[in-house]
Coordinates of C-alpha atoms in Angstrom, one line a residue:
X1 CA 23.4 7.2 -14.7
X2 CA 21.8 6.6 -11.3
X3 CA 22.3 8.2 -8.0
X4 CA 22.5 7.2 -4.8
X5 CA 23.7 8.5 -1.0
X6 CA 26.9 7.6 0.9
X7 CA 25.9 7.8 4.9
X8 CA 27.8 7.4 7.3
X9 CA 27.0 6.9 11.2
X10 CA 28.2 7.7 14.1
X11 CA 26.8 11.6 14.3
X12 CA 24.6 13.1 16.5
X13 CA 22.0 15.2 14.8
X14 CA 21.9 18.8 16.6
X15 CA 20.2 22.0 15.4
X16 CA 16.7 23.3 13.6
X17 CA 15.2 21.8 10.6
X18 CA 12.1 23.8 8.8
X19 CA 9.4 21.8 7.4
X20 CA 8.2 22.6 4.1
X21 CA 4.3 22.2 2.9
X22 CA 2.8 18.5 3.4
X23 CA 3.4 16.2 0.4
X24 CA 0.4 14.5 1.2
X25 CA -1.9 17.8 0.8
X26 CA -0.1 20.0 -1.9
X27 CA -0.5 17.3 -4.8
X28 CA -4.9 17.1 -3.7
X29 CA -4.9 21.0 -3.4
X30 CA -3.4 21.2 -6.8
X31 CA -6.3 18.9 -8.5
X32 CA -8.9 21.2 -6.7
X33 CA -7.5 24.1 -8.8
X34 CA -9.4 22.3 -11.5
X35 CA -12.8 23.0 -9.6
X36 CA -13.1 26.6 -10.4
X37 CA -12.2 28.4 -13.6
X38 CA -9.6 31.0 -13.3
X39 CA -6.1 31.4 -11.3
X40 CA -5.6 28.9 -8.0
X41 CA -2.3 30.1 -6.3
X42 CA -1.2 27.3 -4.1
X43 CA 1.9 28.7 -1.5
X44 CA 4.0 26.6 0.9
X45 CA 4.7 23.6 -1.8
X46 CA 7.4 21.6 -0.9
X47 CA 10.5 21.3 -3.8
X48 CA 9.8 17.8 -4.1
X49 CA 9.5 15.5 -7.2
X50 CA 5.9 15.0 -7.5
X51 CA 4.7 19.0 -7.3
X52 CA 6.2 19.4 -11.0
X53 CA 4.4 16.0 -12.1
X54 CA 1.3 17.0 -10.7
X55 CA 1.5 20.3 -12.7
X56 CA 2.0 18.1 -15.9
X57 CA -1.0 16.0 -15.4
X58 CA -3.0 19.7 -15.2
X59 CA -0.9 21.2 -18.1
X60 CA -2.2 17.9 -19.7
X61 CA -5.3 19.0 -19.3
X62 CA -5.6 22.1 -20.6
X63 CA -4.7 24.5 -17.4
X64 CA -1.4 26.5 -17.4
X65 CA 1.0 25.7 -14.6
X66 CA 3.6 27.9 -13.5
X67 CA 6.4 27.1 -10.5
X68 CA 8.3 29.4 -8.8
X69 CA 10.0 29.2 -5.4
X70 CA 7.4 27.6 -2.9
X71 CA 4.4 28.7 -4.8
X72 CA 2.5 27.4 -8.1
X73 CA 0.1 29.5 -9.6
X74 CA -3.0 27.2 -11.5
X75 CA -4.8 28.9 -14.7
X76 CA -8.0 26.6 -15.2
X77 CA -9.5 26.7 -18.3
X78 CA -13.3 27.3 -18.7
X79 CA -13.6 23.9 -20.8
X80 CA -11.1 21.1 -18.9
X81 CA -9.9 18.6 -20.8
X82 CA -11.3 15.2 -19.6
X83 CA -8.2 12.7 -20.3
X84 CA -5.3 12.2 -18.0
X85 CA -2.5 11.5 -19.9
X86 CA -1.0 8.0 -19.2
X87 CA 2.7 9.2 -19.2
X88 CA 2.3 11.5 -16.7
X89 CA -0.3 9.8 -14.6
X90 CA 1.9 6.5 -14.2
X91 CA 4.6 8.0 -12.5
X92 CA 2.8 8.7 -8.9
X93 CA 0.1 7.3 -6.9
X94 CA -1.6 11.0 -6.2
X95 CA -2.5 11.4 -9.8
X96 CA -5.6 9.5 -9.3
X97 CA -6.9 12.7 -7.0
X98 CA -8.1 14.1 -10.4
X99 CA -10.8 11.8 -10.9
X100 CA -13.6 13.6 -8.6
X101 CA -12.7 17.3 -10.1
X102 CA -12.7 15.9 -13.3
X103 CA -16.3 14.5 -13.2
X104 CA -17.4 17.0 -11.3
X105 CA -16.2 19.6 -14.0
X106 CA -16.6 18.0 -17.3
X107 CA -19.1 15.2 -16.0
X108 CA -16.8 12.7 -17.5
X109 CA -12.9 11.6 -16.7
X110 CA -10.3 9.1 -18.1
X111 CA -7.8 8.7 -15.8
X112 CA -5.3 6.2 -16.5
X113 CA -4.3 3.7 -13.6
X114 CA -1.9 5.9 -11.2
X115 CA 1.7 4.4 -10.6
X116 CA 3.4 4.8 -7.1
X117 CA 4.8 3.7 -4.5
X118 CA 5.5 -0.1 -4.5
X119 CA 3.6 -0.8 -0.6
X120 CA 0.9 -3.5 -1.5
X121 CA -2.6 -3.4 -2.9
X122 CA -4.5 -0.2 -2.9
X123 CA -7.5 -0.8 -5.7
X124 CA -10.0 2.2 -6.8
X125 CA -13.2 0.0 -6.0
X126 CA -14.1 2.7 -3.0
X127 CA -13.3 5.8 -5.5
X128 CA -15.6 4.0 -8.1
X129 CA -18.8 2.9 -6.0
X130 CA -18.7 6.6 -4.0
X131 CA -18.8 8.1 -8.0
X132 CA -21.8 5.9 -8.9
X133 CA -23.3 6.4 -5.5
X134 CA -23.8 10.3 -6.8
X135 CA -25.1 9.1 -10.1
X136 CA -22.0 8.5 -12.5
X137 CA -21.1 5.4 -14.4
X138 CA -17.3 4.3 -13.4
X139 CA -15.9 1.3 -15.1
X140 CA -12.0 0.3 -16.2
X141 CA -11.5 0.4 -19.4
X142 CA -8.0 -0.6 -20.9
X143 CA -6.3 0.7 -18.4
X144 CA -7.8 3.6 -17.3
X145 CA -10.7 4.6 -15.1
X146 CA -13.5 5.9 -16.9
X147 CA -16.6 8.0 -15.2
X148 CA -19.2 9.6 -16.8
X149 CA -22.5 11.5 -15.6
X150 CA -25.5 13.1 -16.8
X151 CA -25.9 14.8 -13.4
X152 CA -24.2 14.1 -10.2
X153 CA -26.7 14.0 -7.2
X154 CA -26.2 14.1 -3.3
X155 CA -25.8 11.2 -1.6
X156 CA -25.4 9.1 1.7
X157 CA -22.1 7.5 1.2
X158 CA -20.2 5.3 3.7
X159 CA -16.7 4.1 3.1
X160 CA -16.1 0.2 4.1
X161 CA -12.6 1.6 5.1
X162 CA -11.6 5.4 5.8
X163 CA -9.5 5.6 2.8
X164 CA -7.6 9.1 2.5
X165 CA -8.0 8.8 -1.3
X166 CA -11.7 7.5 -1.8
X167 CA -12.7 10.3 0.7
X168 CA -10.6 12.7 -1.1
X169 CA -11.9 12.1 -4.7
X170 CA -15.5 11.5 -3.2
X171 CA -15.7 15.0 -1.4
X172 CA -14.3 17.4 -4.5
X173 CA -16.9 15.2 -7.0
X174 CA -19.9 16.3 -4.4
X175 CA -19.5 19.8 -3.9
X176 CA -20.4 20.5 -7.5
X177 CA -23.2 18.1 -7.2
X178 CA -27.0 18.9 -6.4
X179 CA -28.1 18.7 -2.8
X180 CA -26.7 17.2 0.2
X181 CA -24.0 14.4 0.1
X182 CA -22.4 12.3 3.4
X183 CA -19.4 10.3 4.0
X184 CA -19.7 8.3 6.5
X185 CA -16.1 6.5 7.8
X186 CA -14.5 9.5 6.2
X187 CA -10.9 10.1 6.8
X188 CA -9.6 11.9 9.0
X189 CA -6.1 13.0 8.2
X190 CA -5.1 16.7 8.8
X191 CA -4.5 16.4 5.2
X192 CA -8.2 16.1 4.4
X193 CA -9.1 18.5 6.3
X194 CA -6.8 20.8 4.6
X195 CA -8.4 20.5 1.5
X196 CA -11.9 21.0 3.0
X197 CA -10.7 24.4 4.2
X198 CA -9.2 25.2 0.7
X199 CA -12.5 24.0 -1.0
X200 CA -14.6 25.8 1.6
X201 CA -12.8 29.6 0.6
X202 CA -13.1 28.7 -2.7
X203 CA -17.4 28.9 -2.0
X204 CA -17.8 25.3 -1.3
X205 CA -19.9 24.2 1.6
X206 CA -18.4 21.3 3.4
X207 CA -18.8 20.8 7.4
X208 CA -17.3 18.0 9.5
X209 CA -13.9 18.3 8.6
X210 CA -11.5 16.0 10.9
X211 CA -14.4 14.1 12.0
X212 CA -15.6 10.7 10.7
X213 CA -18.4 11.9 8.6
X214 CA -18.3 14.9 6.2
X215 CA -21.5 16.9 5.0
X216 CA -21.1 18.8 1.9
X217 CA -24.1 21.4 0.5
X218 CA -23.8 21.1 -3.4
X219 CA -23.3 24.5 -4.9
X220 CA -23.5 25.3 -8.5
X221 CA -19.9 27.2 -8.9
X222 CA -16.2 27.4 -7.3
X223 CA -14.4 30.5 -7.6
X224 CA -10.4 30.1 -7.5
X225 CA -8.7 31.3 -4.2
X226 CA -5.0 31.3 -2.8
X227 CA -4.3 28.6 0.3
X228 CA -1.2 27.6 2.1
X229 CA -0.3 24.1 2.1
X230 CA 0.0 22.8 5.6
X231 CA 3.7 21.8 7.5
X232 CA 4.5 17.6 6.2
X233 CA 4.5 15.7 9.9
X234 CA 5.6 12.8 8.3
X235 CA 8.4 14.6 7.3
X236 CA 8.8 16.5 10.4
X237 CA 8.3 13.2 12.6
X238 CA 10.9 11.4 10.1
X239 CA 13.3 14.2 11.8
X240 CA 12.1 13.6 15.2
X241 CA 12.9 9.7 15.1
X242 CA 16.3 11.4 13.7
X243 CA 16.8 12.7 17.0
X244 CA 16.0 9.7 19.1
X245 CA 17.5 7.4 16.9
X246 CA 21.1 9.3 17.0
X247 CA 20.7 10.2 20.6
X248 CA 20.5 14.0 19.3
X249 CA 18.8 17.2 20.1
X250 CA 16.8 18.8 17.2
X251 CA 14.1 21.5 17.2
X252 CA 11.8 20.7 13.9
X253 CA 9.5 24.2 13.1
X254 CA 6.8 24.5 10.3
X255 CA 4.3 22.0 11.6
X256 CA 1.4 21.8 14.0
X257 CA 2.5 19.7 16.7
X258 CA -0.8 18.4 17.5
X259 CA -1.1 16.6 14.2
X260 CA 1.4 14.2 15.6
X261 CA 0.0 13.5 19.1
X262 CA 0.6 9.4 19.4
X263 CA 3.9 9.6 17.3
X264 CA 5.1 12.4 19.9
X265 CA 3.8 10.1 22.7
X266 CA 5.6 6.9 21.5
X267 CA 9.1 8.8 21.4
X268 CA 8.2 9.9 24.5
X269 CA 7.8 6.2 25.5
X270 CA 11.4 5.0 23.7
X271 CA 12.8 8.0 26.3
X272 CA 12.8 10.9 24.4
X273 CA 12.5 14.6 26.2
X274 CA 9.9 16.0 23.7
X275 CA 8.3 19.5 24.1
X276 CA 5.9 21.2 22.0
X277 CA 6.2 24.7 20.4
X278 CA 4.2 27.0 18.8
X279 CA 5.2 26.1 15.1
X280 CA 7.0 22.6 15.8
X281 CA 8.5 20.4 18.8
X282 CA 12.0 20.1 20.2
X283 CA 13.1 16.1 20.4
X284 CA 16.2 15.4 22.8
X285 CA 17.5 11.8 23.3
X286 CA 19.9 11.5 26.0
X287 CA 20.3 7.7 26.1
X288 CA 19.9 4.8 24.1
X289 CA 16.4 4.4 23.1
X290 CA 14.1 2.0 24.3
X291 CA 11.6 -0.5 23.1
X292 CA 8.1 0.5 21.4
X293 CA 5.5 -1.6 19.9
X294 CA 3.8 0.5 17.3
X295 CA 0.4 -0.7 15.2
X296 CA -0.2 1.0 12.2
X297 CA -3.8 2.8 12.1
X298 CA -5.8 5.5 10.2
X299 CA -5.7 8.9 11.3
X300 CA -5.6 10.0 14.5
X301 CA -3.5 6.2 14.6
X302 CA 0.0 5.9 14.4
X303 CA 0.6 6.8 10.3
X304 CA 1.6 4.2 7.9
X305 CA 4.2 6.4 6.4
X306 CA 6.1 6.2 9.5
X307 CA 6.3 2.7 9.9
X308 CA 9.9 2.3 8.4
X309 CA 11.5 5.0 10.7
X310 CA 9.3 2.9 13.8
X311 CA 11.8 0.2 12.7
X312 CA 14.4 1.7 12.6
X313 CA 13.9 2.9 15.9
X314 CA 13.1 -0.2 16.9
X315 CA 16.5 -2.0 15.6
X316 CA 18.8 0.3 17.7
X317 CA 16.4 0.7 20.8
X318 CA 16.9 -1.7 24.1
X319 CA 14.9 -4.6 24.0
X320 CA 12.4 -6.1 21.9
X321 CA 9.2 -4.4 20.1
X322 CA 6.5 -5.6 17.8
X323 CA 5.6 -3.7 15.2
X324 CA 1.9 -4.1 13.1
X325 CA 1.2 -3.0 9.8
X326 CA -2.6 -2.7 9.5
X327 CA -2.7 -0.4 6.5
X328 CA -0.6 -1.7 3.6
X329 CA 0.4 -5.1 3.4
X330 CA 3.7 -4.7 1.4
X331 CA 5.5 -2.6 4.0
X332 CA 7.3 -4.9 5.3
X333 CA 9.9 -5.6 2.3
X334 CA 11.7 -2.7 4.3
X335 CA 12.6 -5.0 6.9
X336 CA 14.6 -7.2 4.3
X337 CA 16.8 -4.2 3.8
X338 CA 17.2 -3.6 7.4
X339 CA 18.2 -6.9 7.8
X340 CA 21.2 -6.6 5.0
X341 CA 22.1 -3.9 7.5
X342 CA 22.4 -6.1 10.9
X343 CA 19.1 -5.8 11.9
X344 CA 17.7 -8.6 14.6
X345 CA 14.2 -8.9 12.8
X346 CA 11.7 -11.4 11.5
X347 CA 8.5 -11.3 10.1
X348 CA 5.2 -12.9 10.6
X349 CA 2.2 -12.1 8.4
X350 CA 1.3 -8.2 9.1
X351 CA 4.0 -8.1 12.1
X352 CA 7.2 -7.8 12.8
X353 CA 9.5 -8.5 15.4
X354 CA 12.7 -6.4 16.6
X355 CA 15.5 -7.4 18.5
X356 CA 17.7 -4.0 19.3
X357 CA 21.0 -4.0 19.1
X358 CA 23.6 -1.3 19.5
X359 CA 24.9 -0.2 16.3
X360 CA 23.9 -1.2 13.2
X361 CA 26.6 -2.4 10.5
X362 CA 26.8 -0.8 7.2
X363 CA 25.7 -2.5 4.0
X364 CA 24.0 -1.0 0.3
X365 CA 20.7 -0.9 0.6
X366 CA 17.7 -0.3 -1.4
X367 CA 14.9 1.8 -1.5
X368 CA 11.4 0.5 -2.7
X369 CA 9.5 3.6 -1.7
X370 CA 9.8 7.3 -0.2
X371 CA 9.2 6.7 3.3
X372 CA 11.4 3.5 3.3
X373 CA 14.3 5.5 1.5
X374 CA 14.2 7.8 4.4
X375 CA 14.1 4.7 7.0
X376 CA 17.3 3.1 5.3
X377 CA 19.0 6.9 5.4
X378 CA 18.2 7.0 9.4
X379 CA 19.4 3.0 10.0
X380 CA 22.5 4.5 8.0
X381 CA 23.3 7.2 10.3
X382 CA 23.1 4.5 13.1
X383 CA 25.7 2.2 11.1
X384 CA 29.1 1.5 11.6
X385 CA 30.9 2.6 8.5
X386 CA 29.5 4.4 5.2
X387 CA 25.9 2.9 3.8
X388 CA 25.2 3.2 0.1
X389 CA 21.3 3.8 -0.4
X390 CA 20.2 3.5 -3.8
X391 CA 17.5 4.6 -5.8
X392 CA 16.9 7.5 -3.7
X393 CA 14.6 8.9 -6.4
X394 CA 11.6 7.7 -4.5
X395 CA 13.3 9.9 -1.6
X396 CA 13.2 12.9 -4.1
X397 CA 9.0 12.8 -4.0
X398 CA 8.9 13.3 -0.5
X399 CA 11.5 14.8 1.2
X400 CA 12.3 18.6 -0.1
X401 CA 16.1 19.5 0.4
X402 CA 16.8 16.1 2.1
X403 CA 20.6 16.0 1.8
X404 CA 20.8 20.0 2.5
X405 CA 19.0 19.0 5.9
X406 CA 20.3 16.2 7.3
X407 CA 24.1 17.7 7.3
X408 CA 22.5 21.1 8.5
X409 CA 21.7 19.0 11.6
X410 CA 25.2 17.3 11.4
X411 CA 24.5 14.4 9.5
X412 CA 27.1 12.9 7.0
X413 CA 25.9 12.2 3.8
X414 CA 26.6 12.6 0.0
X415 CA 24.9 12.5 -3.4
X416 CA 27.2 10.5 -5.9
X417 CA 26.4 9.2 -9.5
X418 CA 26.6 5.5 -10.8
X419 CA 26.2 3.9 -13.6

């Protein structure tokens, strides 16, 4: 059996929407449990797919794992194991985030090649060179990255490309290491910073978090703490292109606002009314929306994670936008889908081209990744008639209580079986 969601369009969404903790952060928190021996209590986790994976890879290596409600609770062994178990690893892209605590621990990791998301090329080479850069050996070996180190070192490290990843795993690797380290082209991402924080109460030493280059002081021992996982904007600016999309009025709360400065700005642009709050921002679309050109970017940039919903936006708005994908190459296999549901589009190497129209027409669709499940569920709610979305499982990983949500805000959708 496989499920899939029945939406149908024509609703405005109306009403509040809480945002639970950032996908994107919880899963990198949860890997720098394995920093310091002892219990890490992580609060504010999303219900999403990936938080019980993640606490398989850990259970896999050696630490107990317990979930309840919107908090995990992570018991690390004195002694980590050192080997990622390929079942567990394969499933989801995150899992790589091990490999820095891992050397940094145990001085040696096997972490099998992650699985993931199905958006284009995203190689380890960056994760690797930062690794050797602070004195361990990294090579793949049958499938699996393998690191190993006498003694990691501080170094001056800079990143060909701010990679949220590379920086991640490079940055819990060095604050176990001796002396001073620096990433240079760092990323950015609230999300990193997030973990600098958590990693800083746990006794680390990092500065420079949010900025392009990080400085971290080695120290020779973490101690656990307890952190709360920041609000998801993607999640909380999927439901703001909700609102413009289905000329609605929704209040999203749970998030800082100013993490989502240019994607507030371009709905501002399509014609939204948008207003900032203390814990979120109210979106209110009176009229049809009109046409934005979005490019992809890197933190502060507009997010490649949002790049579905942009065309979505896009396909309904009036008049013609470009979009640019400058992040993932792949992306754009979500505009075949939007096509199938009478979308004006066309592609042209790492652009796209859309052609508004008024309503879209209802077709099935397919997911090939969580943010483009999401996209197809908006474009659906814009549809004439009811759009089956299938394998929504990739929407699972992201989105916590997705279905629950949407008809909380008036939306019209249902979770059926198939075979």
């Amino acid at each position: 059996m496989s499920e899939h969601f029945l939406v149908t369009g024509g609703n405005r969404l109306e009403g509040e929407v809480l945002v639970g903790g950032a996908k994107n952060s919880v899963l990198k928190l949860m890997a720098a449990a394995l920093l310091a021996e002892g219990t890490t209590v992580v609060t504010n986790c999303p219900d999403i797919l990936d938080v019980p994976l993640m606490a398989d890879v850990l259970r896999g290596l050696g630490c107990e794992v317990e979930l309840e409600d919107s908090e995990v609770r992570i018991t690390t062994p004195a002694e980590p194991k050192y080997h990622a178990d390929f079942d567990a690893v394969k499933q989801f892209r995150a899992s790589v985030c091990v490999l820095g605590p891992l050397v940094a621990r145990c001085r040696r990791a096997v972490v099998a090649l992650p699985g993931g998301d199905a958006i284009g090329s995203r190689p380890l080479d960056m994760h690797q060179s930062g690794l050797r850069l602070l004195g361990a050996c990294s090579e793949i070996e049958h499938g699996c990255v393998v690191a190993e180190a006498d003694d990691l070192h501080g170094a001056n490290i800079r990143l060909v490309f701010p990679s949220v990843g590379a920086t991640e795993n490079i940055l819990m690797a060095a604050v176990l290491a001796r002396g001073e380290t620096v990433i240079d082209n760092a990323a950015r991402e609230p999300e990193i910073v997030d973990l600098c924080n958590m990693l800083n109460e746990m006794g680390a030493k990092v500065s420079g978090g949010g900025s392009s280059t990080l400085t971290i002081q080695g120290v020779r021992k973490l101690e656990p703490t307890t952190h709360r996982v920041i609000g998801d904007r993607i999640v909380a600016a999927t439901w703001g292109v909700a609102a413009s999309m289905t000329r609605g009025d929704v209040r999203v709360r749970g998030v800082n606002h100013k993490h989502l400065g240019l994607v507030l700005d371009k709905l501002r642009t399509a014609g939204a009314e948008v207003t900032p709050e203390v814990d979120g921002f109210r979106v209110i679309q009176r009229e049809r929306p009109k046409a934005v050109n979005f490019a992809t970017l890197p933190y502060p940039g507009f997010p490649t994670d949002l790049q579905p919903m942009a065309i979505g936006l896009a396909a309904v708005a009036e008049g013609t936008s470009m979009i640019t994908e400058n992040v993932f190459e792949s992306r754009f296999r979500f505009v075949e889908e939007m096509i199938r549901l009478g979308a004006d589009a066309r592609t042209d190497g790492h652009h796209a081209v859309i052609r508004g129209v008024p309503v879209l027409s209802s077709a099935p669709v397919w997911s090939s990744d969580i943010r483009a499940g999401a996209g197809l569920v908006l474009a659906g709610l814009v549809a004439d008639g009811t759009t089956e979305v299938h394998d929504i499982f990739h929407i699972d990983r992201g989105y916590p209580r997705f279905v629950e949500n949407l008809r909380g805000l008036g939306g019209v959708i249902e979770r059926v079986g198939s075979e």
